[in-house]
Coordinates of C-alpha atoms in Angstrom, one line a residue:
Chain A
M1 CA -12.1 -27.0 17.0
G2 CA -12.2 -23.4 18.2
F3 CA -15.0 -20.9 17.7
G4 CA -15.8 -19.9 14.1
I5 CA -16.3 -16.4 12.8
A6 CA -17.4 -15.0 9.5
I7 CA -16.1 -11.7 8.1
K8 CA -17.1 -9.7 5.1
V9 CA -14.2 -8.3 3.1
Q10 CA -14.5 -5.8 0.3
G11 CA -12.4 -3.5 -1.8
P12 CA -12.3 -1.7 -5.2
Y13 CA -9.2 -3.6 -6.2
A14 CA -7.4 -6.8 -5.3
L15 CA -4.3 -8.7 -6.5
F16 CA -3.8 -12.3 -5.4
C17 CA -0.7 -13.0 -7.5
R18 CA -0.3 -16.3 -9.3
P19 CA 3.2 -17.6 -8.5
E20 CA 3.8 -18.7 -12.1
M21 CA 3.2 -15.1 -13.3
K22 CA 5.1 -12.8 -11.0
A23 CA 7.1 -10.5 -13.3
E24 CA 3.9 -9.2 -14.9
R25 CA 1.6 -10.0 -12.1
V26 CA -1.7 -11.8 -12.8
S27 CA -4.2 -12.3 -10.1
Y28 CA -6.0 -15.5 -9.3
D29 CA -9.8 -15.4 -9.9
V30 CA -10.5 -15.3 -6.2
I31 CA -8.8 -14.7 -2.9
T32 CA -6.4 -17.4 -1.8
P33 CA -6.8 -19.0 1.7
S34 CA -3.4 -17.5 2.6
A35 CA -4.5 -14.0 1.8
A36 CA -7.7 -14.5 3.7
R37 CA -5.7 -15.8 6.7
A38 CA -3.5 -12.7 6.5
I39 CA -6.6 -10.4 6.6
I40 CA -7.8 -12.0 9.8
E41 CA -4.3 -11.9 11.3
A42 CA -4.1 -8.2 10.5
C43 CA -7.0 -7.8 12.9
Y44 CA -6.1 -10.4 15.5
F45 CA -3.3 -12.9 15.9
K46 CA -1.2 -14.5 18.7
P47 CA 1.3 -17.3 18.5
A48 CA -1.0 -19.3 20.7
I49 CA -3.6 -19.6 17.9
R50 CA -3.7 -20.7 14.3
W51 CA -6.4 -19.3 12.0
I52 CA -7.8 -21.8 9.6
I53 CA -10.0 -20.7 6.6
D54 CA -13.0 -23.0 6.2
R55 CA -15.1 -21.4 3.4
I56 CA -14.8 -18.6 1.0
H57 CA -17.9 -17.0 -0.5
V58 CA -17.4 -15.1 -3.7
M59 CA -20.1 -12.4 -3.6
N60 CA -19.4 -10.4 -6.7
E61 CA -18.7 -11.2 -10.4
I62 CA -15.1 -11.9 -11.1
R63 CA -13.7 -9.0 -13.2
F64 CA -10.2 -7.9 -14.2
D65 CA -8.5 -4.7 -15.0
N66 CA -4.9 -3.8 -16.0
V67 CA -2.5 -1.3 -14.4
R68 CA 1.1 -0.7 -15.5
R69 CA 3.5 1.1 -13.1
N70 CA 7.1 2.0 -12.9
E71 CA 8.9 -0.3 -10.5
V72 CA 12.5 -0.9 -9.4
E73 CA 14.3 -4.1 -10.3
N74 CA 16.4 -5.0 -7.3
V75 CA 16.1 -5.5 -3.6
I76 CA 18.5 -4.1 -1.0
S77 CA 21.9 -5.8 -1.0
V78 CA 23.0 -7.0 2.4
R79 CA 26.6 -6.9 1.4
N80 CA 26.5 -3.1 0.7
V81 CA 24.6 -2.5 3.9
M82 CA 27.2 -4.5 5.9
A83 CA 30.0 -2.4 4.3
A84 CA 28.3 0.8 5.2
F85 CA 27.5 -0.6 8.7
N86 CA 31.3 -1.2 9.1
G87 CA 32.1 2.3 8.1
K88 CA 33.4 1.6 4.6
P89 CA 32.3 3.8 1.7
S90 CA 29.2 2.2 0.1
D91 CA 26.4 3.7 -1.8
L92 CA 23.1 2.4 -0.4
H93 CA 20.8 4.3 -2.7
Q94 CA 18.7 2.7 -5.3
Y95 CA 18.3 4.8 -8.5
A96 CA 14.9 4.6 -9.9
S97 CA 16.0 5.8 -13.4
L98 CA 18.7 3.1 -13.7
E99 CA 16.6 0.3 -12.4
R100 CA 13.3 1.2 -13.8
Q101 CA 11.0 -1.6 -15.0
Q102 CA 7.5 -1.0 -16.2
R103 CA 5.4 -3.8 -15.1
A104 CA 1.7 -4.5 -15.6
S105 CA -0.6 -6.1 -13.1
L106 CA -3.9 -7.8 -13.9
L107 CA -6.0 -6.8 -10.9
L108 CA -9.4 -7.9 -9.7
R109 CA -12.1 -5.2 -9.6
D110 CA -14.8 -4.6 -6.9
V111 CA -14.3 -7.7 -4.9
S112 CA -16.5 -8.8 -2.0
Y113 CA -16.0 -12.0 -0.1
V114 CA -17.4 -13.6 3.0
I115 CA -14.7 -15.6 4.8
E116 CA -15.6 -18.3 7.3
A117 CA -12.8 -19.2 9.6
H118 CA -12.0 -20.7 12.9
F119 CA -8.8 -21.0 15.0
E120 CA -7.1 -23.8 16.8
M121 CA -4.7 -23.5 19.8
T122 CA -1.1 -24.2 19.0
D123 CA 1.6 -25.8 21.1
R124 CA 2.7 -22.3 22.0
A125 CA -0.5 -21.7 24.0
G126 CA 0.2 -21.1 27.7
P127 CA -2.0 -22.0 30.7
D128 CA -3.9 -18.7 30.4
D129 CA -4.8 -19.1 26.7
T130 CA -8.3 -20.3 26.5
E131 CA -10.4 -20.5 23.3
E132 CA -13.0 -18.2 24.8
K133 CA -10.5 -15.5 25.6
H134 CA -9.0 -15.4 22.1
Y135 CA -12.4 -15.7 20.4
N136 CA -13.8 -12.8 22.5
I137 CA -10.8 -10.6 21.7
A138 CA -11.0 -11.4 18.0
V139 CA -14.7 -10.6 17.8
R140 CA -14.4 -7.4 19.9
R141 CA -11.6 -6.1 17.6
L142 CA -13.5 -6.9 14.5
R143 CA -16.7 -5.2 15.8
K144 CA -14.7 -2.1 16.7
G145 CA -12.8 -2.1 13.5
Q146 CA -9.5 -2.4 15.3
C147 CA -6.5 -3.9 13.6
Y148 CA -2.8 -4.4 14.1
Y149 CA -2.3 -3.0 10.7
Q150 CA -4.8 -2.2 7.9
P151 CA -5.8 -5.4 6.2
Y152 CA -5.3 -5.7 2.5
L153 CA -6.4 -7.7 -0.5
G154 CA -3.1 -9.3 -1.7
C155 CA -1.0 -6.1 -1.9
R156 CA -0.9 -3.2 0.5
E157 CA -2.1 -0.6 -1.9
F158 CA -5.4 -2.5 -2.1
S159 CA -6.7 -2.0 1.4
A160 CA -9.7 -4.1 2.6
K161 CA -12.9 -3.0 4.3
V162 CA -13.5 -5.7 6.9
E163 CA -16.6 -6.2 8.9
L164 CA -17.7 -9.0 11.3
L165 CA -20.7 -10.7 9.7
E166 CA -23.1 -11.7 12.5
G167 CA -26.3 -12.4 10.5
D168 CA -27.0 -14.6 7.5
I169 CA -24.5 -14.9 4.7
P170 CA -26.0 -13.2 1.6
A171 CA -26.3 -15.1 -1.8
S172 CA -23.4 -15.0 -4.2
F173 CA -23.5 -13.7 -7.8
Y174 CA -22.6 -17.3 -8.7
T175 CA -25.6 -18.9 -7.1
G176 CA -26.7 -21.9 -9.2
T177 CA -23.4 -22.3 -11.0
E178 CA -20.3 -24.5 -10.6
K179 CA -16.8 -23.5 -11.6
D180 CA -13.5 -25.3 -11.4
L181 CA -10.9 -22.7 -10.5
G182 CA -7.8 -24.8 -11.3
W183 CA -4.8 -25.3 -9.1
M184 CA -4.4 -22.5 -6.6
L185 CA -2.0 -21.6 -3.8
W186 CA -3.5 -22.7 -0.5
D187 CA -0.8 -21.3 1.8
I188 CA 2.9 -21.6 2.6
D189 CA 4.0 -24.2 5.1
Y190 CA 6.4 -22.1 7.2
S191 CA 7.3 -25.0 9.4
N192 CA 8.6 -27.0 6.4
D193 CA 11.1 -24.8 4.7
K194 CA 8.4 -22.4 3.3
K195 CA 7.0 -25.1 1.1
P196 CA 4.0 -23.8 -0.9
L197 CA 0.9 -26.0 -0.7
F198 CA -1.7 -26.0 -3.5
F199 CA -5.3 -27.2 -3.8
R200 CA -7.9 -27.4 -6.5
P201 CA -10.9 -25.4 -5.5
V202 CA -14.3 -25.8 -7.0
M203 CA -16.7 -22.9 -6.6
K204 CA -20.2 -24.2 -6.1
N205 CA -22.9 -21.6 -5.8
G206 CA -20.1 -19.1 -5.2
I207 CA -18.8 -21.0 -2.2
I208 CA -15.4 -22.6 -2.0
E209 CA -14.8 -25.3 0.6
V210 CA -11.3 -24.9 1.8
P211 CA -9.5 -28.0 3.1
D212 CA -6.9 -27.7 6.0
L213 CA -3.9 -29.0 4.1
L214 CA -1.6 -28.8 7.1
K215 CA -3.8 -31.3 8.9
K216 CA -4.2 -33.6 5.9
G217 CA -0.6 -33.8 4.9
G218 CA -0.9 -31.5 1.9
M219 CA -0.3 -31.7 -1.8
S220 CA 2.4 -29.7 -3.6
Chain B
M1 CA 15.3 12.0 14.1
F2 CA 15.5 8.2 14.4
N3 CA 15.0 6.8 17.8
K4 CA 13.7 3.3 17.7
N5 CA 12.3 3.6 21.3
N6 CA 10.1 6.5 20.5
P7 CA 7.6 5.4 17.8
I8 CA 4.2 6.9 17.4
A9 CA 1.6 5.5 19.8
N10 CA -1.6 6.1 17.9
R11 CA -3.2 4.7 14.8
Y12 CA -4.1 7.2 12.1
E13 CA -6.1 7.4 8.9
F14 CA -6.0 10.2 6.5
V15 CA -7.9 11.6 3.5
L16 CA -6.1 13.9 1.1
L17 CA -7.9 15.9 -1.6
F18 CA -5.8 17.3 -4.4
D19 CA -6.6 18.7 -7.7
V20 CA -5.1 19.3 -11.1
E21 CA -5.8 22.1 -13.6
N22 CA -4.8 21.6 -17.2
G23 CA -2.2 19.0 -16.5
N24 CA -1.5 15.3 -16.4
P25 CA -1.2 14.1 -12.8
N26 CA 0.0 10.6 -13.6
G27 CA 0.7 9.2 -17.1
D28 CA -0.3 5.7 -18.0
P29 CA 2.7 3.8 -19.7
D30 CA 0.1 1.4 -21.2
A31 CA -1.7 4.3 -22.9
G32 CA 1.1 6.4 -24.4
N33 CA 1.3 8.5 -21.2
M34 CA -2.3 9.6 -21.3
P35 CA -3.7 10.4 -17.8
R36 CA -4.6 7.2 -16.0
I37 CA -8.3 6.5 -16.1
D38 CA -10.6 3.7 -14.8
P39 CA -12.1 2.4 -18.1
E40 CA -15.3 1.4 -16.5
T41 CA -16.2 4.6 -14.7
G42 CA -14.1 7.2 -16.4
L43 CA -12.7 8.3 -13.1
G44 CA -9.1 9.5 -13.1
L45 CA -6.5 7.5 -11.2
V46 CA -3.2 8.3 -9.5
T47 CA -1.2 5.3 -8.3
D48 CA 0.1 4.8 -4.8
V49 CA 3.7 4.7 -6.0
C50 CA 3.3 8.1 -7.8
L51 CA 2.3 9.8 -4.6
K52 CA 5.0 8.0 -2.6
R53 CA 7.6 9.3 -5.1
K54 CA 6.4 12.9 -4.4
I55 CA 6.6 12.4 -0.6
R56 CA 10.2 11.1 -1.0
N57 CA 11.1 14.1 -3.2
Y58 CA 9.6 16.5 -0.7
V59 CA 11.5 15.0 2.2
S60 CA 14.8 15.1 0.3
I61 CA 14.2 18.8 -0.5
A62 CA 13.0 19.7 3.0
K63 CA 15.7 17.8 4.9
G64 CA 18.6 18.1 2.5
S65 CA 21.6 16.1 3.8
E66 CA 20.4 16.0 7.4
D67 CA 21.3 12.7 9.0
G68 CA 18.5 10.3 9.2
Y69 CA 16.4 11.7 6.4
D70 CA 18.2 10.2 3.4
I71 CA 16.0 8.7 0.7
Y72 CA 16.7 5.1 -0.3
V73 CA 14.9 5.0 -3.7
Q74 CA 16.4 7.9 -5.6
E75 CA 15.4 9.6 -8.7
G76 CA 18.2 9.8 -11.3
A77 CA 18.3 13.6 -11.9
V78 CA 20.5 14.4 -8.9
L79 CA 22.6 11.4 -9.1
N80 CA 26.1 12.8 -8.4
E81 CA 24.9 15.0 -5.6
Q82 CA 23.1 12.1 -4.0
H83 CA 26.2 9.9 -4.4
L84 CA 28.2 12.4 -2.3
K85 CA 25.5 12.6 0.2
A86 CA 25.5 8.8 0.6
Y87 CA 29.3 8.7 1.1
K88 CA 29.0 11.4 3.7
A89 CA 26.1 9.7 5.4
V90 CA 27.9 6.4 5.8
G91 CA 31.2 8.0 6.7
I92 CA 29.8 8.5 10.1
E93 CA 30.4 5.2 11.9
P94 CA 27.6 3.8 13.9
D95 CA 28.3 3.1 17.6
T96 CA 27.8 -0.6 17.0
K97 CA 30.8 -0.9 14.8
N98 CA 33.1 -2.6 17.2
K99 CA 30.5 -4.9 18.6
R100 CA 30.8 -8.5 17.4
L101 CA 27.9 -9.6 15.3
P102 CA 26.3 -12.5 17.2
S103 CA 23.9 -14.9 15.6
D104 CA 22.3 -14.3 12.2
K105 CA 19.0 -13.1 13.5
D106 CA 20.6 -10.3 15.5
K107 CA 22.7 -9.4 12.5
A108 CA 19.6 -9.1 10.4
E109 CA 18.0 -6.9 13.0
Q110 CA 21.0 -4.7 13.1
I111 CA 21.0 -4.3 9.4
I112 CA 17.4 -3.4 9.3
D113 CA 17.9 -0.9 12.2
F114 CA 20.8 0.6 10.3
M115 CA 18.7 1.1 7.2
C116 CA 15.8 2.5 9.2
K117 CA 18.0 4.9 11.0
H118 CA 19.4 6.4 7.8
F119 CA 16.5 6.4 5.4
Y120 CA 13.2 8.2 5.9
D121 CA 11.4 6.2 3.2
I122 CA 12.4 2.9 4.7
R123 CA 11.1 4.0 8.1
T124 CA 7.9 5.2 6.5
F125 CA 7.0 2.8 3.7
G126 CA 9.2 -0.2 4.5
A127 CA 11.5 -2.0 2.1
V128 CA 12.4 -5.4 0.7
M129 CA 15.7 -6.6 2.1
T130 CA 17.4 -9.4 0.3
T131 CA 16.6 -12.9 1.6
E132 CA 20.3 -13.7 2.2
V133 CA 20.0 -13.1 5.9
N134 CA 16.3 -13.8 5.9
C135 CA 15.1 -10.3 6.8
G136 CA 12.2 -10.8 4.6
Q137 CA 10.1 -7.7 3.9
L138 CA 10.0 -4.8 6.3
R139 CA 6.5 -3.4 6.1
G140 CA 6.4 0.3 6.9
P141 CA 3.7 2.0 8.9
V142 CA 2.3 4.2 6.1
Q143 CA 0.2 2.7 3.4
I144 CA -1.5 4.7 0.6
N145 CA -4.2 3.5 -1.7
F146 CA -4.8 4.5 -5.3
A147 CA -6.2 8.1 -5.6
R148 CA -9.4 8.5 -7.6
S149 CA -11.1 11.5 -9.0
I150 CA -14.5 12.5 -7.6
D151 CA -16.0 12.8 -11.1
P152 CA -15.1 11.3 -14.4
V153 CA -12.2 13.2 -16.0
V154 CA -11.8 14.1 -19.7
Q155 CA -8.5 13.3 -21.3
Q156 CA -7.8 16.1 -23.7
E157 CA -5.1 15.8 -26.4
V158 CA -3.3 19.0 -27.1
T159 CA -1.1 19.3 -30.1
I160 CA 1.9 21.6 -29.8
T161 CA 4.6 22.8 -32.2
R162 CA 8.3 23.4 -31.7
M163 CA 10.1 26.0 -33.8
A164 CA 13.1 23.7 -34.2
V165 CA 13.9 20.2 -35.3
T166 CA 16.1 17.5 -33.8
N167 CA 18.0 16.3 -36.8
I168 CA 19.7 18.2 -39.6
K169 CA 17.9 16.1 -42.3
D170 CA 14.6 17.5 -41.1
M171 CA 15.8 21.1 -41.6
E172 CA 13.3 21.7 -44.4
K173 CA 10.3 21.0 -42.1
E174 CA 11.4 23.9 -39.9
R175 CA 9.3 22.8 -37.0
S176 CA 8.1 19.6 -35.4
M177 CA 4.9 18.8 -33.7
G178 CA 4.2 17.0 -30.4
R179 CA 1.4 16.0 -28.1
K180 CA 0.5 16.7 -24.6
Y181 CA -2.3 15.2 -22.7
I182 CA -4.1 17.2 -20.1
I183 CA -7.1 16.9 -17.8
P184 CA -8.9 20.3 -17.8
Y185 CA -9.8 19.8 -14.2
G186 CA -9.9 16.9 -11.7
L187 CA -10.3 16.7 -8.0
Y188 CA -8.8 13.5 -6.6
R189 CA -9.2 11.8 -3.3
V190 CA -6.7 9.5 -1.7
E191 CA -6.9 7.6 1.5
G192 CA -4.1 6.3 3.6
F193 CA -3.3 4.5 6.8
V194 CA -0.6 4.8 9.5
S195 CA -0.1 1.7 11.7
A196 CA 1.4 2.4 15.1
N197 CA 2.4 -1.3 15.4
F198 CA 4.5 -1.2 12.3
A199 CA 6.0 2.1 13.5
K200 CA 7.4 0.2 16.4
K201 CA 9.3 -2.0 14.0
T202 CA 10.8 0.8 11.9
G203 CA 11.1 3.5 14.6
F204 CA 8.7 5.9 12.8
S205 CA 8.4 8.7 15.3
S206 CA 6.0 11.6 15.8
S207 CA 8.4 14.0 14.1
D208 CA 8.5 11.6 11.1
L209 CA 4.7 11.7 11.1
E210 CA 4.7 15.5 11.2
L211 CA 7.1 15.5 8.2
L212 CA 4.7 13.1 6.4
W213 CA 1.7 15.6 6.9
E214 CA 4.0 18.4 5.7
A215 CA 4.9 16.4 2.7
L216 CA 1.3 15.6 1.8
I217 CA 0.4 19.3 2.0
N218 CA 3.4 20.7 0.1
M219 CA 4.5 17.9 -2.2
F220 CA 3.0 19.4 -5.4
D221 CA 4.5 22.8 -4.7
H222 CA 7.9 21.3 -5.5
D223 CA 6.9 19.1 -8.4
R224 CA 6.1 21.7 -11.0
S225 CA 6.7 20.6 -14.6
A226 CA 5.4 21.2 -18.1
A227 CA 3.4 18.0 -17.9
R228 CA 1.7 18.5 -14.5
G229 CA -0.1 21.7 -15.0
K230 CA -1.3 23.2 -11.7
M231 CA -1.6 20.7 -9.0
E232 CA -2.4 21.5 -5.4
S233 CA -3.2 19.7 -2.1
R234 CA -6.6 21.1 -1.1
K235 CA -7.7 19.4 2.1
L236 CA -6.0 17.0 4.5
F237 CA -8.1 15.3 7.1
I238 CA -6.4 13.2 9.7
F239 CA -8.2 10.8 12.0
Q240 CA -6.3 10.2 15.1
H241 CA -7.3 7.2 17.1
S242 CA -6.8 7.4 20.9
S243 CA -5.2 3.9 20.9
M244 CA -2.6 2.0 19.1
L245 CA -5.1 -0.6 17.6
G246 CA -7.6 2.0 16.7
N247 CA -11.1 2.9 17.9
A248 CA -13.2 2.5 14.7
P249 CA -13.0 0.8 11.3
A250 CA -11.1 2.9 8.7
H251 CA -14.0 2.8 6.1
K252 CA -16.4 4.3 8.6
L253 CA -14.0 7.3 9.1
F254 CA -13.5 7.7 5.4
D255 CA -17.3 7.8 5.0
C256 CA -17.4 10.9 7.2
I257 CA -15.8 13.0 4.5
K258 CA -18.1 13.6 1.6
V259 CA -17.2 15.6 -1.5
N260 CA -20.2 16.9 -3.6
R261 CA -20.5 19.0 -6.7
V262 CA -22.1 22.4 -6.0
D263 CA -23.8 22.5 -9.4
P264 CA -23.8 19.1 -11.1
S265 CA -25.1 20.5 -14.4
T266 CA -21.8 22.2 -15.4
P267 CA -18.5 20.5 -15.7
P268 CA -16.2 21.1 -12.7
R269 CA -13.3 23.4 -13.4
F270 CA -12.3 24.8 -10.0
F271 CA -12.0 23.5 -6.5
T272 CA -14.8 25.9 -5.6
D273 CA -17.1 23.8 -7.8
Y274 CA -17.0 21.3 -5.0
E275 CA -18.2 21.3 -1.4
V276 CA -16.5 19.2 1.2
V277 CA -18.8 18.0 3.9
V278 CA -17.4 16.7 7.2
E279 CA -20.0 14.7 9.1
K280 CA -18.5 15.5 12.5
E281 CA -21.4 13.9 14.4
S282 CA -20.7 10.5 12.8
I283 CA -17.1 10.4 14.0
P284 CA -17.0 7.7 16.6
D285 CA -15.8 8.2 20.2
G286 CA -12.1 7.8 20.6
V287 CA -11.3 9.3 17.2
T288 CA -10.2 12.9 16.8
L289 CA -10.4 14.7 13.5
I290 CA -7.6 17.0 12.7
E291 CA -7.9 19.3 9.7
R292 CA -4.5 20.3 8.5
L293 CA -5.4 22.1 5.3

């Protein structure tokens, strides 16, 4: 087991989309382990390490808000790009007025989480890759506010404020309660044909213990 | 112009202040096109995609049919013109044409490069390519949050009349009535990010960045309409980090720009009702503040 860190992650909006409600996006009640991993990876990641989320502390009350936006329907067609690439006439534009869809999103408001995580070395680690080295780089970057790209809460328009938490973890809004959050996405298993892995978190005193499903064989 | 080997080398954050006078900056489709509002605070909202649309429109006006500045997500109004432009743009054969496409991964990369080379909005904001060749999503260097007004905004409904009718059966009515929604005044603040690391992937260069700043300053000047009223970019603060990864957390930089009411006892109606305070002494080492407007 590598060194652990705790980070405080906040933002006015967040959207951790439920896979079963994607057309009109609906957020999970809390951040998923995969979104939490991506926030840490936005700050520091190397193929030699794998970040594992241990615990998620939900600091604020869970509240929702609705936003509807004009969106386009389709993705870029590779066939058309290939035609253009080969010099054949092909229209690569996407026309907002012809492909307009109005979609609502159910967002989370004013979220604040403390994420406890650690990393493990992967089989891509070379002889120079020590746990101390990677831990020190990660902590240094978090302290300085450096990042590879701006971390975000589920979608890129909802950027996250990230701080290294070096003191005690404050008490959650949900202290003294227990809440079953139902089945939630844990992460995607990229080594196994992008298989989604699910878990059933229970939030006790605002704290979710996150299992490492890749280690335990997983459930899906 | 596109040159994948010449991406920007610094991280940036920016704060843009823009205002609206007697207009609707961004209608809410869920509320009959009334100005978007945060129901809990009464603050006005303008979505990220609304502002990205204006940046795209500005670039397409500023650059016309110049190679490399095409816009992928088009608005319908100039359909035919844009069609022609597209044919013209792709009529120029890329150098790679006669090269054999090797394995799929390279092919995917070439396709992405091709799109980045031609389209400014893909270089800037990224794009979703189909999963057919597993390109996944291309995240662009520029990310924009929702804009929020500094103070709660008032949505005012204005009833208007038209001295004509649409259908002959309504002739007797002589005129029809309609509605407009306006905000008397709102000063909005939006924050954005430019990642040098993502710029490496899309080839977003320093001239592309310059065009982005220009677009942020001028985008409302080319978006006049009956609905918008008077909208202007008022201040653009750019934080340039001296390194690629950055030298300070984004939120600390954003906190250096404060916007206060001069006289909180009267409702704001002009930009001069606000004062913008730049706490220059709190800007960390390694970060340069550039005021562009």
